[in-house]
Amino acid sequence: MRGRGRRRFYGRKGGKRKKSKKFPAKSSSQNPGSSGEPTPKKAKYEDLVVEDESSSSESEGEISSYQKLICTLEKPTNEKPIESDEEEDLIEEEDEDFDDADVGEDEVIDEETSEGNELEEIDLEDDDGKNSEEDSDDDGDALNEVDDDESDKDENDENDLESGEEDGGQEHHKDEDNVEENSDPFYARLWHDIGEKKAETISKGKTVCQSDTKWSNLGCLVTSSLCEENVAVKLTKEKDPSNLHIRKRISDHLDRANEEFMLDKSGDIFSPLQRELFSIMNTYKDLFYPERSHTVLDEVRHVYCLHVLNHVVKCRALVLKHNSLLSQQAIDPDSDKIRDQGLTRPRVLIVVPFREAAFQIVNLFIKMLLPAEKEQVSHRKRFTREYGPTGEAPSKIQRPDDWEVTFAGNVDDHFRIGMAITRKSIRLYTDFYSSDIIIASPLGLRTIIGVEGEKGRDFDFLSSIDILVFDQTDVFHMQNWEHVQHLMEHMHLQPKQSHDVDFSRVHEWTINGWSKLYRQTLSFSRVITPEMKSIFNKYCFNYAGKVMVNNPVISGSICQIATALPQVFQRIECDSYVQLPEKRFNYFISKVLPHFRDKVMAGTMIFVPSYFDYVRLRNHFRKEEIKFAQICEYTKQSNISRARIYFYEKSRPLMLYTERFHFFRRYRIKGIRHIIFYQLPMYPHLYSELCNMITTGVGIDNSCTVLYSKYDVHRLAGVVGANRCSHMLAAEKNVHMFVTGEES
């Protein structure tokens, strides 16, 4: 066998070998989107392609049938072939990776047995790709890591094919496979052909049919469809994982992975909330769940990780099954039944705000997929070092529980990592075009997608995503929502390169350009905003339909204010959303600000959610020579402390204060007597939190002034409740007053 461009050791079955001398890690001075690999590594792919030329090359007839698609692609690169190459998959899965931190030079390691006396290969070089996380300079990262107990002698007795299931079910009877394919929503989606007429209807984005239903935990569900497909969604009551179409490889470990959420003695692998969420996800409908609070964060994460992993394992099993049939010449190579791939390998994209979330997701995948005593994970130590806890001492400042959960662990927001699922292991830091799952932050994706005209930009890996997951979507607003929009604009575009795709194995609906119509989008947020609904309506065209959880707010966060505080809500009349910033500014400086210029109104905080509005007000105050303190997300710590002192001592009677700063820092500001909400906060609970900071006492006047418009319906409903919100927007009066303590 060719060396595939890597340093390798060869040994016969049952032999012993010593570990080689340590190889230094590759250094990379390139940007995050660059490859970080030396040029000679391309020989690896060249050798592999030549080696398997007889089994994987296409006939002239096959190529001509897709001439239209091929003509739009550039000359194929020398990157690794996609899943069509069975030999690559088998070799990768049998490779054992070792970390030099675990094994010394003279330590002897048992090699895994293979068939006959054939030579086996042990990969000792880092396989980081161009789109994975930036290479580390540590020598320990040059080698992969596998626990010592992975060389157990009984490994072969457990069967490489996981009892035939994960290698395409070769040991199952044909009739059993047919039953599974007829009932599993995975196969129903895979082989479903929507047709050109229906594809045109769906692409228009107009809702054709809609229905409402109510479940005990999720509440009110609004189910809609862009075509005439059945929009009904049913709550499954099955407790047997096999009847839920969960692969045995995963279901065997669910008790351990989901133990904390399982009800005692119920025999159910799900909690009630998880069951309802999985019932929707398993139908491959889009889902928007805007009630993911910090109390159910892990509960929701477990269920979407299960769905994602189940999908990837099924895809890999189907590819291996077809590879086996083709190698045995048991199926026609020209048959449409072997169309099991996209234009690129990545099938799942999970977008999360911080490294801590990615750390939890990967560890959850490991628990669900691998047995506890044999967790074969490449680069495990490097991953823990880069994504795990930072080791910083916890802050002495007491903050709310939701802040502690959101900002626990590593809160770096610039990262991306690829991972590949094999029969017995999980490989981390894989090249994007060799990955099954990609986990990244919006900023991490933005830096590699780039902008028009930028060198090195790459977004081909987004062309064949089956499942797109947005977790903690509300946090993206506090980071930069434009990154999310930029990502959605580059989903399912025509690849610029072929990436050695086998077009005879590509889905028919992918070749037709309908990939976005088959993509499932899952979005989980704490609140609902117009921007989130816009993404859900503008970029989600799933033929299977959409489900949105839509429960009206009953009382609102205004009921959580502990003091008797008069709150005046003033409505701004505006006929266009584009004109709203100008209307709001003029209303504020002409009708609100003059009342707070007197010395008796000292201690007034002006809460501004938008940074652009903050800059505009700051410039106006400077122009008018108004004394004020200012705190925003970009303010230095020394200036923050100075501004708080000035405001508390009333040497600066006004303070400009942004929502993003409060979200990330959650300081308790002292000296507040009056508060003006230039616009209501995106998070309703921040309204009551800030109002409760107001200094009260005998002889102290307090007030709260709120500016709102009809375009703030979601923010207003979260504060005053849905019924009051409807009344305030429809009333002829523009001013409404509330005093805390009144009945809802």
XYZ file of N, CA, C and O in Angstrom, residues 242-318:
308
model
N -35.529 1.545 19.123
C -35.591 1.006 17.765
C -36.850 1.456 17.050
O -36.836 1.698 15.837
N -37.947 1.606 17.771
C -39.183 2.092 17.159
C -39.133 3.589 16.885
O -39.945 4.102 16.105
N -38.193 4.272 17.535
C -37.969 5.683 17.254
C -36.905 5.868 16.174
O -36.513 6.999 15.891
N -36.447 4.748 15.609
C -35.460 4.744 14.523
C -34.122 5.312 14.974
O -33.418 5.969 14.206
N -33.769 5.040 16.232
C -32.454 5.415 16.756
C -31.522 4.227 16.585
O -31.851 3.108 16.984
N -30.376 4.447 16.002
C -29.445 3.358 15.738
C -29.004 2.704 17.043
O -28.805 3.370 18.067
N -28.836 1.407 16.975
C -28.470 0.649 18.163
C -27.135 1.107 18.741
O -26.942 1.105 19.960
N -26.241 1.517 17.867
C -24.932 1.994 18.320
C -25.075 3.178 19.268
O -24.255 3.377 20.162
N -26.132 3.979 19.071
C -26.369 5.144 19.929
C -27.263 4.786 21.102
O -27.014 5.193 22.237
N -28.306 4.029 20.838
C -29.279 3.720 21.893
C -28.659 2.932 23.039
O -29.130 3.020 24.178
N -27.604 2.164 22.752
C -26.943 1.403 23.813
C -26.326 2.299 24.874
O -26.093 1.856 26.011
N -26.048 3.574 24.529
C -25.377 4.478 25.465
C -26.270 5.620 25.927
O -25.806 6.505 26.633
N -27.546 5.594 25.550
C -28.431 6.698 25.915
C -28.688 6.766 27.414
O -28.850 7.852 27.975
N -28.752 5.609 28.057
C -28.988 5.612 29.503
C -27.897 6.374 30.240
O -28.163 7.085 31.214
N -26.686 6.238 29.777
C -25.566 6.938 30.413
C -25.536 8.410 30.018
O -25.287 9.281 30.852
N -25.819 8.700 28.759
C -25.704 10.071 28.268
C -26.840 10.964 28.760
O -26.630 12.148 29.035
N -28.044 10.410 28.865
C -29.218 11.226 29.204
C -29.782 10.885 30.576
O -30.942 11.166 30.880
N -28.957 10.314 31.425
C -29.413 9.818 32.725
C -30.023 10.913 33.598
O -31.029 10.692 34.277
N -29.449 12.102 33.588
C -29.908 13.157 34.496
C -31.293 13.679 34.148
O -31.944 14.325 34.972
N -31.781 13.407 32.933
C -33.089 13.921 32.533
C -34.150 12.833 32.431
O -35.306 13.122 32.134
N -33.773 11.587 32.653
C -34.738 10.487 32.580
C -35.531 10.401 33.871
O -34.986 10.562 34.965
N -36.826 10.166 33.721
C -37.686 10.032 34.893
C -37.466 8.670 35.547
O -37.342 7.647 34.865
N -37.421 8.658 36.866
C -37.181 7.416 37.592
C -38.294 6.409 37.345
O -39.485 6.739 37.398
N -37.890 5.169 37.050
C -38.797 4.027 36.912
C -39.847 4.207 35.806
O -40.837 3.490 35.776
N -39.642 5.156 34.925
C -40.608 5.333 33.845
C -40.256 4.491 32.627
O -41.111 4.222 31.779
N -39.000 4.087 32.535
C -38.561 3.321 31.387
C -38.434 4.144 30.125
O -38.235 3.601 29.034
N -38.524 5.449 30.250
C -38.462 6.344 29.099
C -37.062 6.933 28.993
O -36.489 7.378 29.996
N -36.522 6.948 27.784
C -35.180 7.495 27.588
C -35.205 9.010 27.498
O -34.150 9.643 27.492
N -36.400 9.616 27.418
C -36.540 11.062 27.294
C -37.280 11.642 28.490
O -38.096 10.963 29.123
N -37.022 12.917 28.741
C -37.889 13.692 29.622
C -39.105 14.113 28.801
O -39.087 14.042 27.571
N -40.190 14.561 29.437
C -41.375 14.984 28.665
C -41.066 16.066 27.630
O -41.576 16.011 26.507
N -40.226 17.040 27.987
C -39.872 18.081 27.030
C -39.043 17.506 25.884
O -39.271 17.839 24.700
N -38.089 16.660 26.189
C -37.263 16.063 25.152
C -38.087 15.212 24.193
O -37.836 15.216 22.982
N -39.067 14.506 24.706
C -39.904 13.662 23.848
C -40.649 14.505 22.824
O -40.742 14.130 21.648
N -41.186 15.616 23.253
C -41.927 16.464 22.326
C -40.995 17.103 21.298
O -41.344 17.204 20.114
N -39.821 17.532 21.736
C -38.871 18.109 20.785
C -38.392 17.064 19.778
O -38.309 17.344 18.571
N -38.097 15.861 20.255
C -37.606 14.818 19.356
C -38.693 14.373 18.380
O -38.394 14.010 17.234
N -39.945 14.411 18.809
C -41.047 14.034 17.916
C -41.097 14.959 16.708
O -41.460 14.530 15.607
N -40.734 16.213 16.904
C -40.708 17.172 15.787
C -39.433 17.013 14.967
O -39.471 16.954 13.739
N -38.290 16.928 15.657
C -37.017 16.823 14.945
C -36.961 15.574 14.072
O -36.438 15.610 12.951
N -37.482 14.483 14.561
C -37.364 13.207 13.868
C -38.170 13.163 12.581
O -38.005 12.252 11.777
N -39.072 14.127 12.384
C -39.817 14.226 11.129
C -39.106 15.100 10.114
O -39.612 15.301 9.012
N -37.960 15.643 10.494
C -37.136 16.508 9.645
C -37.853 17.793 9.254
O -37.594 18.370 8.193
N -38.722 18.261 10.119
C -39.318 19.581 9.943
C -38.422 20.627 10.591
O -37.704 20.335 11.543
N -38.502 21.852 10.094
C -37.797 22.963 10.740
C -38.457 23.253 12.085
O -39.673 23.101 12.236
N -37.651 23.695 13.044
C -38.168 23.970 14.384
C -37.575 25.263 14.916
O -36.352 25.461 14.870
N -38.442 26.126 15.418
C -38.014 27.345 16.103
C -38.594 27.313 17.510
O -39.799 27.401 17.702
N -37.696 27.173 18.496
C -38.106 27.057 19.900
C -37.552 28.260 20.663
O -36.381 28.272 21.059
N -38.361 29.304 20.894
C -37.868 30.548 21.516
C -38.009 30.588 23.041
O -38.024 31.675 23.614
N -38.077 29.425 23.693
C -38.238 29.399 25.147
C -37.151 28.561 25.804
O -37.381 27.945 26.841
N -35.958 28.539 25.206
C -34.851 27.777 25.763
C -34.164 28.614 26.841
O -33.175 29.284 26.579
N -34.683 28.555 28.026
C -34.100 29.293 29.143
C -32.881 28.552 29.675
O -32.585 27.421 29.272
N -32.170 29.191 30.599
C -30.964 28.566 31.141
C -31.274 27.319 31.953
O -30.394 26.479 32.152
N -32.509 27.156 32.388
C -32.876 25.979 33.184
C -33.024 24.723 32.330
O -32.921 23.609 32.846
N -33.281 24.871 31.043
C -33.452 23.705 30.156
C -32.368 23.662 29.079
O -32.514 22.954 28.079
N -31.304 24.408 29.282
C -30.245 24.488 28.278
C -29.677 23.116 27.952
O -29.606 22.705 26.790
N -29.253 22.373 28.971
C -28.662 21.051 28.744
C -29.697 20.045 28.254
O -29.383 19.168 27.438
N -30.896 20.169 28.718
C -31.963 19.244 28.316
C -32.233 19.339 26.817
O -32.408 18.330 26.130
N -32.263 20.554 26.304
C -32.479 20.764 24.871
C -31.259 20.324 24.080
O -31.371 19.708 23.015
N -30.082 20.621 24.597
C -28.850 20.253 23.890
C -28.757 18.740 23.710
O -28.337 18.253 22.656
N -29.150 17.977 24.710
C -29.070 16.526 24.621
C -29.922 15.989 23.477
O -29.505 15.077 22.758
N -31.102 16.542 23.306
C -32.019 15.965 22.320
C -31.613 16.331 20.901
O -31.698 15.496 19.985
N -31.116 17.546 20.656
C -30.705 17.841 19.278
C -29.387 17.163 18.937
O -29.127 16.830 17.775
N -28.526 16.939 19.927
C -27.300 16.175 19.672
C -27.631 14.728 19.305
O -26.979 14.135 18.428
N -28.631 14.159 19.959
C -29.071 12.807 19.621
C -29.570 12.753 18.181
O -29.222 11.840 17.418
N -30.389 13.715 17.797
C -30.935 13.734 16.439
C -29.830 13.904 15.399
O -29.820 13.208 14.368
N -28.899 14.801 15.659
C -27.802 15.045 14.728
C -26.928 13.805 14.580
O -26.584 13.381 13.461
N -26.557 13.205 15.698
C -25.682 12.037 15.665
C -26.375 10.857 14.986
O -25.756 10.110 14.217
N -27.653 10.693 15.248
C -28.418 9.615 14.617
C -28.439 9.789 13.102
O -28.308 8.820 12.345
N -28.580 11.026 12.655
C -28.598 11.300 11.219
C -27.247 10.983 10.580
O -27.191 10.331 9.524
N -26.161 11.398 11.208
C -24.832 11.182 10.642
C -24.495 9.690 10.599
O -23.958 9.191 9.598
N -24.810 8.969 11.662
C -24.511 7.537 11.697
C -25.287 6.800 10.612
O -24.761 5.889 9.956
N -26.530 7.175 10.388
C -27.316 6.551 9.318
C -26.717 6.850 7.952
O -26.673 5.971 7.075
N -26.289 8.084 7.755
C -25.676 8.449 6.476
C -24.409 7.651 6.228
O -24.191 7.126 5.123
N -23.565 7.536 7.230
C -22.316 6.797 7.084
C -22.589 5.314 6.845
O -21.921 4.671 6.037
N -23.579 4.763 7.556
C -23.911 3.348 7.371
C -24.420 3.089 5.959
O -24.098 2.066 5.344
N -25.215 4.001 5.425
C -25.746 3.833 4.078
C -24.634 3.904 3.035
O -24.630 3.124 2.065
